Amino acid sequence: MTAPILSIRNITKSFGGIKAVRGVSFDVHKGEILGLIGPNGSGKSTLFNCILGQLQPDEGSVEVKGVPVTGMRASKLNRLGVGRTFQQLSVFPQMTVLDNIIVAGQEHKGTLISRLFGPTDAGLTQAADQLIEFFRLTHLRDTPAGSLSYGQQKLVDAAMAFMAGPDLVLLDEPAAAMDEATERHFIREFDEPAGGVNLTMLAHLKERLVAYNAEHGTTFVVIEHNMEFVMSLCTRIVVLAEGAIIAEGSPDEIRANQTVIDAYLGG
Ligand code: ADP
Ligand code: MG
């Protein structure tokens, strides 16, 4: 048996008097699409930040492919094949879609200044163009990212996370803020017949993630509020409430779990 691609043990993190994450442990295996769900404020983003070195956990450990990485910075994690997207958008609004994705690919090399003004690597451009095509953003390639809709920027964000050729990607609410207006916009943008059915933006993102997982064996850990998105995307789900795991299982098991139903209904 090979080591899990991600293994976290007893992760605990407080902010002042608030215990945001309380002793969370789980493993993620290669090729899985693990959903991390829970009510607002249940500690999902804090847990991600502890895994990804944005925050130092008060207690606990993180291993990637058997290598201890607790508190390791994102740039080093990149080199171990770990990518992420943020709940808040992280695109540079003035830069084109292409340049944003290229810069993300340069992230592990040098300072921000050398990333922005250093020579462009032809290999990076090619890799970025492949991702642009993969996410069906070709018509927006040379458009400043800031003039894209929120949902389109979310796709650019996802493409940026894939530039390091990661084996493991953590996505924090990739479908968030897909309000009706954004979604209508996307139905137009990505109006694409698939067996006679028009895909919505959400379905487009989900379909692309599943395709990437199938083609590259890439492992995903996904935080998302949209229950249908999570249930249809993920192979396994971990549920947090008040910083602790209250349930873990297949989408069907989670759907039927009374503790989960109660936590979501505020019972
Ligand atoms: P989720 O992502 O599940 O909505 P968060 O991890 O963002 O939850 O937040 C968990 C708890 O920790 C919340 O009570 C939140 O207010 C608190 N919290 C998160 N980040 C900080 C911070 N930087 N400083 C203080 N409190 C924080
Ligand atoms: Mg969050």
PDB file of C-alpha atoms and ligand atoms in Angstrom:
ATOM      1  CA  MET A   1       0.000   0.000   0.000  1.00  0.00           C
ATOM      2  CA  THR A   2       1.326   3.420  -0.903  1.00  0.00           C
ATOM      3  CA  ALA A   3       0.939   6.290   1.560  1.00  0.00           C
ATOM      4  CA  PRO A   4      -2.231   8.385   1.258  1.00  0.00           C
ATOM      5  CA  ILE A   5      -1.694  11.429  -0.965  1.00  0.00           C
ATOM      6  CA  LEU A   6      -2.868  13.565   1.962  1.00  0.00           C
ATOM      7  CA  SER A   7      -3.003  12.583   5.594  1.00  0.00           C
ATOM      8  CA  ILE A   8      -4.043  14.962   8.367  1.00  0.00           C
ATOM      9  CA  ARG A   9      -4.010  14.076  12.042  1.00  0.00           C
ATOM     10  CA  ASN A  10      -5.611  15.904  14.944  1.00  0.00           C
ATOM     11  CA  ILE A  11      -5.540  19.347  13.308  1.00  0.00           C
ATOM     12  CA  THR A  12      -6.593  21.958  15.848  1.00  0.00           C
ATOM     13  CA  LYS A  13      -6.725  25.736  15.397  1.00  0.00           C
ATOM     14  CA  SER A  14      -8.129  28.506  17.612  1.00  0.00           C
ATOM     15  CA  PHE A  15      -8.553  32.227  17.025  1.00  0.00           C
ATOM     16  CA  GLY A  16      -8.583  33.836  20.439  1.00  0.00           C
ATOM     17  CA  GLY A  17     -11.454  32.106  22.216  1.00  0.00           C
ATOM     18  CA  ILE A  18     -12.885  30.520  19.055  1.00  0.00           C
ATOM     19  CA  LYS A  19     -11.919  26.904  18.448  1.00  0.00           C
ATOM     20  CA  ALA A  20     -12.303  26.943  14.675  1.00  0.00           C
ATOM     21  CA  VAL A  21     -10.956  23.408  14.068  1.00  0.00           C
ATOM     22  CA  ARG A  22     -10.991  20.701  16.755  1.00  0.00           C
ATOM     23  CA  GLY A  23      -8.891  17.586  16.270  1.00  0.00           C
ATOM     24  CA  VAL A  24      -9.690  16.786  12.647  1.00  0.00           C
ATOM     25  CA  SER A  25      -8.111  13.676  11.101  1.00  0.00           C
ATOM     26  CA  PHE A  26      -8.625  12.015   7.727  1.00  0.00           C
ATOM     27  CA  ASP A  27      -6.773  10.485   4.792  1.00  0.00           C
ATOM     28  CA  VAL A  28      -7.251  11.188   1.103  1.00  0.00           C
ATOM     29  CA  HIS A  29      -6.194   8.563  -1.423  1.00  0.00           C
ATOM     30  CA  LYS A  30      -4.900   9.050  -4.946  1.00  0.00           C
ATOM     31  CA  GLY A  31      -7.633   9.698  -7.491  1.00  0.00           C
ATOM     32  CA  GLU A  32     -10.352  10.479  -4.947  1.00  0.00           C
ATOM     33  CA  ILE A  33     -12.634  13.499  -5.200  1.00  0.00           C
ATOM     34  CA  LEU A  34     -13.294  14.248  -1.552  1.00  0.00           C
ATOM     35  CA  GLY A  35     -15.987  16.755  -0.597  1.00  0.00           C
ATOM     36  CA  LEU A  36     -15.595  18.812   2.573  1.00  0.00           C
ATOM     37  CA  ILE A  37     -18.926  20.268   3.627  1.00  0.00           C
ATOM     38  CA  GLY A  38     -20.432  21.901   6.693  1.00  0.00           C
ATOM     39  CA  PRO A  39     -22.413  24.973   7.732  1.00  0.00           C
ATOM     40  CA  ASN A  40     -20.879  28.442   7.467  1.00  0.00           C
ATOM     41  CA  GLY A  41     -18.201  28.941  10.111  1.00  0.00           C
ATOM     42  CA  SER A  42     -17.678  25.210  10.659  1.00  0.00           C
ATOM     43  CA  GLY A  43     -13.936  25.532  10.020  1.00  0.00           C
ATOM     44  CA  LYS A  44     -13.594  24.370   6.423  1.00  0.00           C
ATOM     45  CA  SER A  45     -11.444  27.240   5.144  1.00  0.00           C
ATOM     46  CA  THR A  46      -9.391  27.282   8.347  1.00  0.00           C
ATOM     47  CA  LEU A  47      -8.674  23.581   7.881  1.00  0.00           C
ATOM     48  CA  PHE A  48      -7.581  24.214   4.276  1.00  0.00           C
ATOM     49  CA  ASN A  49      -5.324  27.028   5.432  1.00  0.00           C
ATOM     50  CA  CYS A  50      -3.755  24.750   8.052  1.00  0.00           C
ATOM     51  CA  ILE A  51      -3.150  22.070   5.414  1.00  0.00           C
ATOM     52  CA  LEU A  52      -1.701  24.571   2.951  1.00  0.00           C
ATOM     53  CA  GLY A  53       0.632  26.475   5.282  1.00  0.00           C
ATOM     54  CA  GLN A  54      -1.334  29.753   5.324  1.00  0.00           C
ATOM     55  CA  LEU A  55      -1.958  29.073   9.006  1.00  0.00           C
ATOM     56  CA  GLN A  56       0.069  27.157  11.557  1.00  0.00           C
ATOM     57  CA  PRO A  57      -2.149  24.629  13.322  1.00  0.00           C
ATOM     58  CA  ASP A  58      -1.988  24.780  17.123  1.00  0.00           C
ATOM     59  CA  GLU A  59      -1.813  20.997  17.143  1.00  0.00           C
ATOM     60  CA  GLY A  60      -1.701  18.183  14.643  1.00  0.00           C
ATOM     61  CA  SER A  61       0.224  17.158  11.551  1.00  0.00           C
ATOM     62  CA  VAL A  62      -0.098  17.113   7.785  1.00  0.00           C
ATOM     63  CA  GLU A  63       1.613  14.665   5.420  1.00  0.00           C
ATOM     64  CA  VAL A  64       1.650  14.718   1.617  1.00  0.00           C
ATOM     65  CA  LYS A  65       2.621  11.348   0.089  1.00  0.00           C
ATOM     66  CA  GLY A  66       4.135  10.362   3.406  1.00  0.00           C
ATOM     67  CA  VAL A  67       6.261  13.531   3.661  1.00  0.00           C
ATOM     68  CA  PRO A  68       5.669  15.686   6.770  1.00  0.00           C
ATOM     69  CA  VAL A  69       4.615  19.140   5.532  1.00  0.00           C
ATOM     70  CA  THR A  70       2.958  20.743   8.577  1.00  0.00           C
ATOM     71  CA  GLY A  71       3.195  24.517   8.220  1.00  0.00           C
ATOM     72  CA  MET A  72       5.093  24.259   4.931  1.00  0.00           C
ATOM     73  CA  ARG A  73       4.633  27.244   2.630  1.00  0.00           C
ATOM     74  CA  ALA A  74       2.490  27.059  -0.501  1.00  0.00           C
ATOM     75  CA  SER A  75       5.458  27.498  -2.850  1.00  0.00           C
ATOM     76  CA  LYS A  76       7.148  24.423  -1.360  1.00  0.00           C
ATOM     77  CA  LEU A  77       3.902  22.470  -1.412  1.00  0.00           C
ATOM     78  CA  ASN A  78       3.605  23.367  -5.102  1.00  0.00           C
ATOM     79  CA  ARG A  79       6.828  21.542  -5.729  1.00  0.00           C
ATOM     80  CA  LEU A  80       5.375  18.481  -3.993  1.00  0.00           C
ATOM     81  CA  GLY A  81       2.474  18.630  -6.449  1.00  0.00           C
ATOM     82  CA  VAL A  82      -0.122  20.415  -4.317  1.00  0.00           C
ATOM     83  CA  GLY A  83      -2.261  23.194  -5.828  1.00  0.00           C
ATOM     84  CA  ARG A  84      -5.136  25.215  -4.453  1.00  0.00           C
ATOM     85  CA  THR A  85      -7.829  27.729  -5.258  1.00  0.00           C
ATOM     86  CA  PHE A  86      -8.984  30.367  -2.810  1.00  0.00           C
ATOM     87  CA  GLN A  87     -12.499  31.168  -1.614  1.00  0.00           C
ATOM     88  CA  GLN A  88     -11.678  34.765  -2.594  1.00  0.00           C
ATOM     89  CA  LEU A  89     -10.613  35.250  -6.183  1.00  0.00           C
ATOM     90  CA  SER A  90      -6.858  35.511  -6.628  1.00  0.00           C
ATOM     91  CA  VAL A  91      -6.554  36.737 -10.223  1.00  0.00           C
ATOM     92  CA  PHE A  92      -4.646  39.906 -11.143  1.00  0.00           C
ATOM     93  CA  PRO A  93      -7.471  41.975 -12.702  1.00  0.00           C
ATOM     94  CA  GLN A  94      -5.285  44.027 -15.080  1.00  0.00           C
ATOM     95  CA  MET A  95      -3.512  41.018 -16.514  1.00  0.00           C
ATOM     96  CA  THR A  96      -4.942  38.894 -19.296  1.00  0.00           C
ATOM     97  CA  VAL A  97      -6.331  35.444 -18.660  1.00  0.00           C
ATOM     98  CA  LEU A  98      -3.249  33.964 -20.339  1.00  0.00           C
ATOM     99  CA  ASP A  99      -0.794  35.975 -18.249  1.00  0.00           C
ATOM    100  CA  ASN A 100      -2.593  35.161 -15.007  1.00  0.00           C
ATOM    101  CA  ILE A 101      -2.267  31.469 -15.722  1.00  0.00           C
ATOM    102  CA  ILE A 102       1.385  31.810 -16.776  1.00  0.00           C
ATOM    103  CA  VAL A 103       2.213  33.711 -13.583  1.00  0.00           C
ATOM    104  CA  ALA A 104       0.577  30.950 -11.554  1.00  0.00           C
ATOM    105  CA  GLY A 105       2.887  28.499 -13.315  1.00  0.00           C
ATOM    106  CA  GLN A 106       5.912  30.591 -12.369  1.00  0.00           C
ATOM    107  CA  GLU A 107       4.805  30.743  -8.742  1.00  0.00           C
ATOM    108  CA  HIS A 108       7.437  28.357  -7.484  1.00  0.00           C
ATOM    109  CA  LYS A 109      10.187  30.337  -9.218  1.00  0.00           C
ATOM    110  CA  GLY A 110      11.558  33.471  -7.573  1.00  0.00           C
ATOM    111  CA  THR A 111       9.894  36.601  -6.257  1.00  0.00           C
ATOM    112  CA  LEU A 112       6.684  38.269  -7.336  1.00  0.00           C
ATOM    113  CA  ILE A 113       8.687  40.902  -9.260  1.00  0.00           C
ATOM    114  CA  SER A 114      10.689  38.325 -11.199  1.00  0.00           C
ATOM    115  CA  ARG A 115       7.462  36.428 -11.876  1.00  0.00           C
ATOM    116  CA  LEU A 116       5.786  39.533 -13.273  1.00  0.00           C
ATOM    117  CA  PHE A 117       8.704  40.930 -15.221  1.00  0.00           C
ATOM    118  CA  GLY A 118      10.967  37.955 -15.881  1.00  0.00           C
ATOM    119  CA  PRO A 119      11.284  36.282 -19.280  1.00  0.00           C
ATOM    120  CA  THR A 120       8.291  34.290 -20.443  1.00  0.00           C
ATOM    121  CA  ASP A 121       8.909  30.584 -20.733  1.00  0.00           C
ATOM    122  CA  ALA A 122       7.533  29.158 -23.982  1.00  0.00           C
ATOM    123  CA  GLY A 123       6.684  25.912 -22.214  1.00  0.00           C
ATOM    124  CA  LEU A 124       4.548  27.815 -19.731  1.00  0.00           C
ATOM    125  CA  THR A 125       2.612  29.557 -22.509  1.00  0.00           C
ATOM    126  CA  GLN A 126       1.908  26.229 -24.138  1.00  0.00           C
ATOM    127  CA  ALA A 127       0.780  24.689 -20.851  1.00  0.00           C
ATOM    128  CA  ALA A 128      -1.389  27.733 -20.108  1.00  0.00           C
ATOM    129  CA  ASP A 129      -2.984  27.546 -23.554  1.00  0.00           C
ATOM    130  CA  GLN A 130      -3.802  23.876 -23.019  1.00  0.00           C
ATOM    131  CA  LEU A 131      -5.588  24.733 -19.776  1.00  0.00           C
ATOM    132  CA  ILE A 132      -7.383  27.670 -21.403  1.00  0.00           C
ATOM    133  CA  GLU A 133      -8.670  25.302 -24.030  1.00  0.00           C
ATOM    134  CA  PHE A 134      -9.492  22.660 -21.438  1.00  0.00           C
ATOM    135  CA  PHE A 135     -11.656  25.115 -19.472  1.00  0.00           C
ATOM    136  CA  ARG A 136     -13.108  26.493 -22.720  1.00  0.00           C
ATOM    137  CA  LEU A 137     -11.787  30.008 -22.141  1.00  0.00           C
ATOM    138  CA  THR A 138     -10.115  30.374 -25.531  1.00  0.00           C
ATOM    139  CA  HIS A 139     -12.275  33.332 -26.576  1.00  0.00           C
ATOM    140  CA  LEU A 140     -11.170  35.161 -23.406  1.00  0.00           C
ATOM    141  CA  ARG A 141      -7.466  34.314 -23.585  1.00  0.00           C
ATOM    142  CA  ASP A 142      -6.253  37.890 -24.177  1.00  0.00           C
ATOM    143  CA  THR A 143      -8.920  39.665 -22.120  1.00  0.00           C
ATOM    144  CA  PRO A 144      -7.985  41.300 -18.790  1.00  0.00           C
ATOM    145  CA  ALA A 145      -9.181  38.902 -16.090  1.00  0.00           C
ATOM    146  CA  GLY A 146     -10.859  41.755 -14.198  1.00  0.00           C
ATOM    147  CA  SER A 147     -13.367  42.299 -16.987  1.00  0.00           C
ATOM    148  CA  LEU A 148     -14.587  38.698 -16.874  1.00  0.00           C
ATOM    149  CA  SER A 149     -17.695  37.717 -14.964  1.00  0.00           C
ATOM    150  CA  TYR A 150     -17.212  36.308 -11.489  1.00  0.00           C
ATOM    151  CA  GLY A 151     -17.902  32.794 -12.665  1.00  0.00           C
ATOM    152  CA  GLN A 152     -15.418  33.073 -15.520  1.00  0.00           C
ATOM    153  CA  GLN A 153     -12.800  34.319 -13.068  1.00  0.00           C
ATOM    154  CA  LYS A 154     -13.504  31.253 -10.965  1.00  0.00           C
ATOM    155  CA  LEU A 155     -12.618  29.115 -13.980  1.00  0.00           C
ATOM    156  CA  VAL A 156      -9.386  31.094 -14.464  1.00  0.00           C
ATOM    157  CA  ASP A 157      -8.661  30.519 -10.783  1.00  0.00           C
ATOM    158  CA  ALA A 158      -9.105  26.791 -11.287  1.00  0.00           C
ATOM    159  CA  ALA A 159      -6.846  26.825 -14.356  1.00  0.00           C
ATOM    160  CA  MET A 160      -4.201  28.688 -12.307  1.00  0.00           C
ATOM    161  CA  ALA A 161      -4.244  25.945  -9.672  1.00  0.00           C
ATOM    162  CA  PHE A 162      -3.610  23.321 -12.354  1.00  0.00           C
ATOM    163  CA  MET A 163      -0.507  25.025 -13.785  1.00  0.00           C
ATOM    164  CA  ALA A 164       1.924  23.305 -11.457  1.00  0.00           C
ATOM    165  CA  GLY A 165       0.751  19.942 -12.825  1.00  0.00           C
ATOM    166  CA  PRO A 166      -0.494  19.009  -9.390  1.00  0.00           C
ATOM    167  CA  ASP A 167      -1.375  15.536  -8.135  1.00  0.00           C
ATOM    168  CA  LEU A 168      -3.569  17.076  -5.450  1.00  0.00           C
ATOM    169  CA  VAL A 169      -5.723  20.200  -5.716  1.00  0.00           C
ATOM    170  CA  LEU A 170      -7.696  21.770  -2.876  1.00  0.00           C
ATOM    171  CA  LEU A 171     -10.595  23.885  -4.120  1.00  0.00           C
ATOM    172  CA  ASP A 172     -12.335  26.270  -1.722  1.00  0.00           C
ATOM    173  CA  GLU A 173     -15.878  26.908  -2.958  1.00  0.00           C
ATOM    174  CA  PRO A 174     -15.138  26.754  -6.705  1.00  0.00           C
ATOM    175  CA  ALA A 175     -18.816  27.232  -7.501  1.00  0.00           C
ATOM    176  CA  ALA A 176     -19.581  29.855  -4.860  1.00  0.00           C
ATOM    177  CA  ALA A 177     -21.481  33.016  -5.716  1.00  0.00           C
ATOM    178  CA  MET A 178     -22.990  31.374  -8.726  1.00  0.00           C
ATOM    179  CA  ASP A 179     -26.039  33.532  -8.318  1.00  0.00           C
ATOM    180  CA  GLU A 180     -28.774  33.417 -10.892  1.00  0.00           C
ATOM    181  CA  ALA A 181     -27.435  36.326 -12.913  1.00  0.00           C
ATOM    182  CA  THR A 182     -23.983  34.768 -13.135  1.00  0.00           C
ATOM    183  CA  GLU A 183     -25.462  31.463 -14.061  1.00  0.00           C
ATOM    184  CA  ARG A 184     -27.650  32.966 -16.796  1.00  0.00           C
ATOM    185  CA  HIS A 185     -24.574  34.689 -18.172  1.00  0.00           C
ATOM    186  CA  PHE A 186     -22.769  31.372 -18.235  1.00  0.00           C
ATOM    187  CA  ILE A 187     -25.546  29.514 -19.902  1.00  0.00           C
ATOM    188  CA  ARG A 188     -25.045  31.979 -22.759  1.00  0.00           C
ATOM    189  CA  GLU A 189     -21.242  31.889 -22.642  1.00  0.00           C
ATOM    190  CA  PHE A 190     -20.935  28.154 -22.559  1.00  0.00           C
ATOM    191  CA  ASP A 191     -24.076  27.271 -24.432  1.00  0.00           C
ATOM    192  CA  GLU A 192     -22.926  23.918 -25.589  1.00  0.00           C
ATOM    193  CA  PRO A 193     -25.102  21.056 -26.654  1.00  0.00           C
ATOM    194  CA  ALA A 194     -24.198  17.836 -24.845  1.00  0.00           C
ATOM    195  CA  GLY A 195     -26.525  15.121 -25.942  1.00  0.00           C
ATOM    196  CA  GLY A 196     -29.118  17.796 -26.592  1.00  0.00           C
ATOM    197  CA  VAL A 197     -28.858  19.265 -23.097  1.00  0.00           C
ATOM    198  CA  ASN A 198     -27.402  22.733 -22.435  1.00  0.00           C
ATOM    199  CA  LEU A 199     -24.864  22.657 -19.651  1.00  0.00           C
ATOM    200  CA  THR A 200     -25.028  25.325 -16.974  1.00  0.00           C
ATOM    201  CA  MET A 201     -21.852  26.851 -15.638  1.00  0.00           C
ATOM    202  CA  LEU A 202     -21.907  24.608 -12.613  1.00  0.00           C
ATOM    203  CA  ALA A 203     -22.296  21.519 -14.706  1.00  0.00           C
ATOM    204  CA  HIS A 204     -19.500  22.788 -16.946  1.00  0.00           C
ATOM    205  CA  LEU A 205     -17.106  23.198 -14.027  1.00  0.00           C
ATOM    206  CA  LYS A 206     -18.074  19.835 -12.570  1.00  0.00           C
ATOM    207  CA  GLU A 207     -17.712  18.087 -15.886  1.00  0.00           C
ATOM    208  CA  ARG A 208     -14.260  19.622 -16.405  1.00  0.00           C
ATOM    209  CA  LEU A 209     -13.094  18.554 -12.939  1.00  0.00           C
ATOM    210  CA  VAL A 210     -14.310  15.007 -13.492  1.00  0.00           C
ATOM    211  CA  ALA A 211     -12.602  14.941 -16.907  1.00  0.00           C
ATOM    212  CA  TYR A 212      -9.344  16.224 -15.411  1.00  0.00           C
ATOM    213  CA  ASN A 213      -9.543  13.627 -12.643  1.00  0.00           C
ATOM    214  CA  ALA A 214     -10.135  10.855 -15.176  1.00  0.00           C
ATOM    215  CA  GLU A 215      -7.418  11.999 -17.602  1.00  0.00           C
ATOM    216  CA  HIS A 216      -4.675  12.795 -15.101  1.00  0.00           C
ATOM    217  CA  GLY A 217      -5.606  10.823 -11.975  1.00  0.00           C
ATOM    218  CA  THR A 218      -5.486  14.117 -10.093  1.00  0.00           C
ATOM    219  CA  THR A 219      -6.897  14.021  -6.562  1.00  0.00           C
ATOM    220  CA  PHE A 220      -9.311  16.751  -5.445  1.00  0.00           C
ATOM    221  CA  VAL A 221     -10.483  17.979  -2.076  1.00  0.00           C
ATOM    222  CA  VAL A 222     -13.421  20.310  -2.648  1.00  0.00           C
ATOM    223  CA  ILE A 223     -15.181  22.649  -0.226  1.00  0.00           C
ATOM    224  CA  GLU A 224     -18.568  23.589  -1.613  1.00  0.00           C
ATOM    225  CA  HIS A 225     -21.944  24.754  -0.359  1.00  0.00           C
ATOM    226  CA  ASN A 226     -23.927  23.676  -3.354  1.00  0.00           C
ATOM    227  CA  MET A 227     -25.134  20.278  -2.198  1.00  0.00           C
ATOM    228  CA  GLU A 228     -26.086  18.925  -5.614  1.00  0.00           C
ATOM    229  CA  PHE A 229     -22.659  19.923  -6.944  1.00  0.00           C
ATOM    230  CA  VAL A 230     -20.908  18.100  -4.088  1.00  0.00           C
ATOM    231  CA  MET A 231     -23.152  15.054  -4.145  1.00  0.00           C
ATOM    232  CA  SER A 232     -22.743  14.494  -7.869  1.00  0.00           C
ATOM    233  CA  LEU A 233     -19.025  15.375  -8.044  1.00  0.00           C
ATOM    234  CA  CYS A 234     -17.514  13.681  -5.019  1.00  0.00           C
ATOM    235  CA  THR A 235     -16.666  10.054  -4.400  1.00  0.00           C
ATOM    236  CA  ARG A 236     -16.570  10.552  -0.623  1.00  0.00           C
ATOM    237  CA  ILE A 237     -17.692  13.314   1.735  1.00  0.00           C
ATOM    238  CA  VAL A 238     -16.451  14.569   5.115  1.00  0.00           C
ATOM    239  CA  VAL A 239     -18.863  16.729   7.108  1.00  0.00           C
ATOM    240  CA  LEU A 240     -17.662  19.338   9.599  1.00  0.00           C
ATOM    241  CA  ALA A 241     -19.764  21.078  12.248  1.00  0.00           C
ATOM    242  CA  GLU A 242     -18.316  23.465  14.795  1.00  0.00           C
ATOM    243  CA  GLY A 243     -14.791  22.460  13.819  1.00  0.00           C
ATOM    244  CA  ALA A 244     -15.177  18.701  14.188  1.00  0.00           C
ATOM    245  CA  ILE A 245     -16.042  15.814  11.859  1.00  0.00           C
ATOM    246  CA  ILE A 246     -19.631  14.684  12.416  1.00  0.00           C
ATOM    247  CA  ALA A 247     -19.933  12.297   9.485  1.00  0.00           C
ATOM    248  CA  GLU A 248     -17.948  10.707   6.676  1.00  0.00           C
ATOM    249  CA  GLY A 249     -19.129   8.488   3.841  1.00  0.00           C
ATOM    250  CA  SER A 250     -20.426   8.154   0.316  1.00  0.00           C
ATOM    251  CA  PRO A 251     -22.804  10.822  -1.030  1.00  0.00           C
ATOM    252  CA  ASP A 252     -25.732   8.442  -0.459  1.00  0.00           C
ATOM    253  CA  GLU A 253     -24.676   7.750   3.125  1.00  0.00           C
ATOM    254  CA  ILE A 254     -24.292  11.466   3.849  1.00  0.00           C
ATOM    255  CA  ARG A 255     -27.653  12.313   2.289  1.00  0.00           C
ATOM    256  CA  ALA A 256     -29.355   9.825   4.614  1.00  0.00           C
ATOM    257  CA  ASN A 257     -27.345  10.712   7.760  1.00  0.00           C
ATOM    258  CA  GLN A 258     -29.614  12.143  10.480  1.00  0.00           C
ATOM    259  CA  THR A 259     -26.761  13.970  12.274  1.00  0.00           C
ATOM    260  CA  VAL A 260     -25.928  15.774   9.031  1.00  0.00           C
ATOM    261  CA  ILE A 261     -29.546  16.630   8.348  1.00  0.00           C
ATOM    262  CA  ASP A 262     -29.873  18.027  11.893  1.00  0.00           C
ATOM    263  CA  ALA A 263     -26.660  20.092  11.626  1.00  0.00           C
ATOM    264  CA  TYR A 264     -27.844  21.667   8.396  1.00  0.00           C
ATOM    265  CA  LEU A 265     -31.326  22.303   9.698  1.00  0.00           C
ATOM    266  CA  GLY A 266     -29.825  23.856  12.852  1.00  0.00           C
ATOM    267  CA  GLY A 267     -31.429  21.085  14.964  1.00  0.00           C
TER     268      GLY A 267
HETATM  269  P1  ADP B   1     -16.000  27.977   6.941  1.00  0.00           P
HETATM  270  O1  ADP B   1     -14.982  28.062   5.882  1.00  0.00           O
HETATM  271  O2  ADP B   1     -16.457  26.587   7.250  1.00  0.00           O
HETATM  272  O3  ADP B   1     -17.188  28.874   6.674  1.00  0.00           O
HETATM  273  P2  ADP B   1     -14.008  29.298   8.605  1.00  0.00           P
HETATM  274  O4  ADP B   1     -12.879  28.329   8.658  1.00  0.00           O
HETATM  275  O5  ADP B   1     -13.876  30.436   7.672  1.00  0.00           O
HETATM  276  O6  ADP B   1     -15.364  28.499   8.331  1.00  0.00           O
HETATM  277  O7  ADP B   1     -14.268  29.882  10.056  1.00  0.00           O
HETATM  278  C1  ADP B   1     -14.354  29.043  11.211  1.00  0.00           C
HETATM  279  C2  ADP B   1     -14.454  29.920  12.452  1.00  0.00           C
HETATM  280  O8  ADP B   1     -13.216  30.577  12.667  1.00  0.00           O
HETATM  281  C3  ADP B   1     -15.509  31.005  12.351  1.00  0.00           C
HETATM  282  O9  ADP B   1     -16.061  31.184  13.640  1.00  0.00           O
HETATM  283  C4  ADP B   1     -14.720  32.216  11.934  1.00  0.00           C
HETATM  284  O10 ADP B   1     -15.339  33.406  12.357  1.00  0.00           O
HETATM  285  C5  ADP B   1     -13.392  31.983  12.629  1.00  0.00           C
HETATM  286  N1  ADP B   1     -12.243  32.557  11.911  1.00  0.00           N
HETATM  287  C6  ADP B   1     -11.804  32.156  10.689  1.00  0.00           C
HETATM  288  N2  ADP B   1     -10.707  32.839  10.324  1.00  0.00           N
HETATM  289  C7  ADP B   1     -10.439  33.692  11.339  1.00  0.00           C
HETATM  290  C8  ADP B   1      -9.423  34.670  11.580  1.00  0.00           C
HETATM  291  N3  ADP B   1      -8.447  34.891  10.688  1.00  0.00           N
HETATM  292  N4  ADP B   1      -9.467  35.349  12.739  1.00  0.00           N
HETATM  293  C9  ADP B   1     -10.431  35.122  13.648  1.00  0.00           C
HETATM  294  N5  ADP B   1     -11.416  34.226  13.498  1.00  0.00           N
HETATM  295  C10 ADP B   1     -11.430  33.509  12.358  1.00  0.00           C
HETATM  296 MG    MG B   2     -14.924  29.120   4.025  1.00  0.00          MG
END
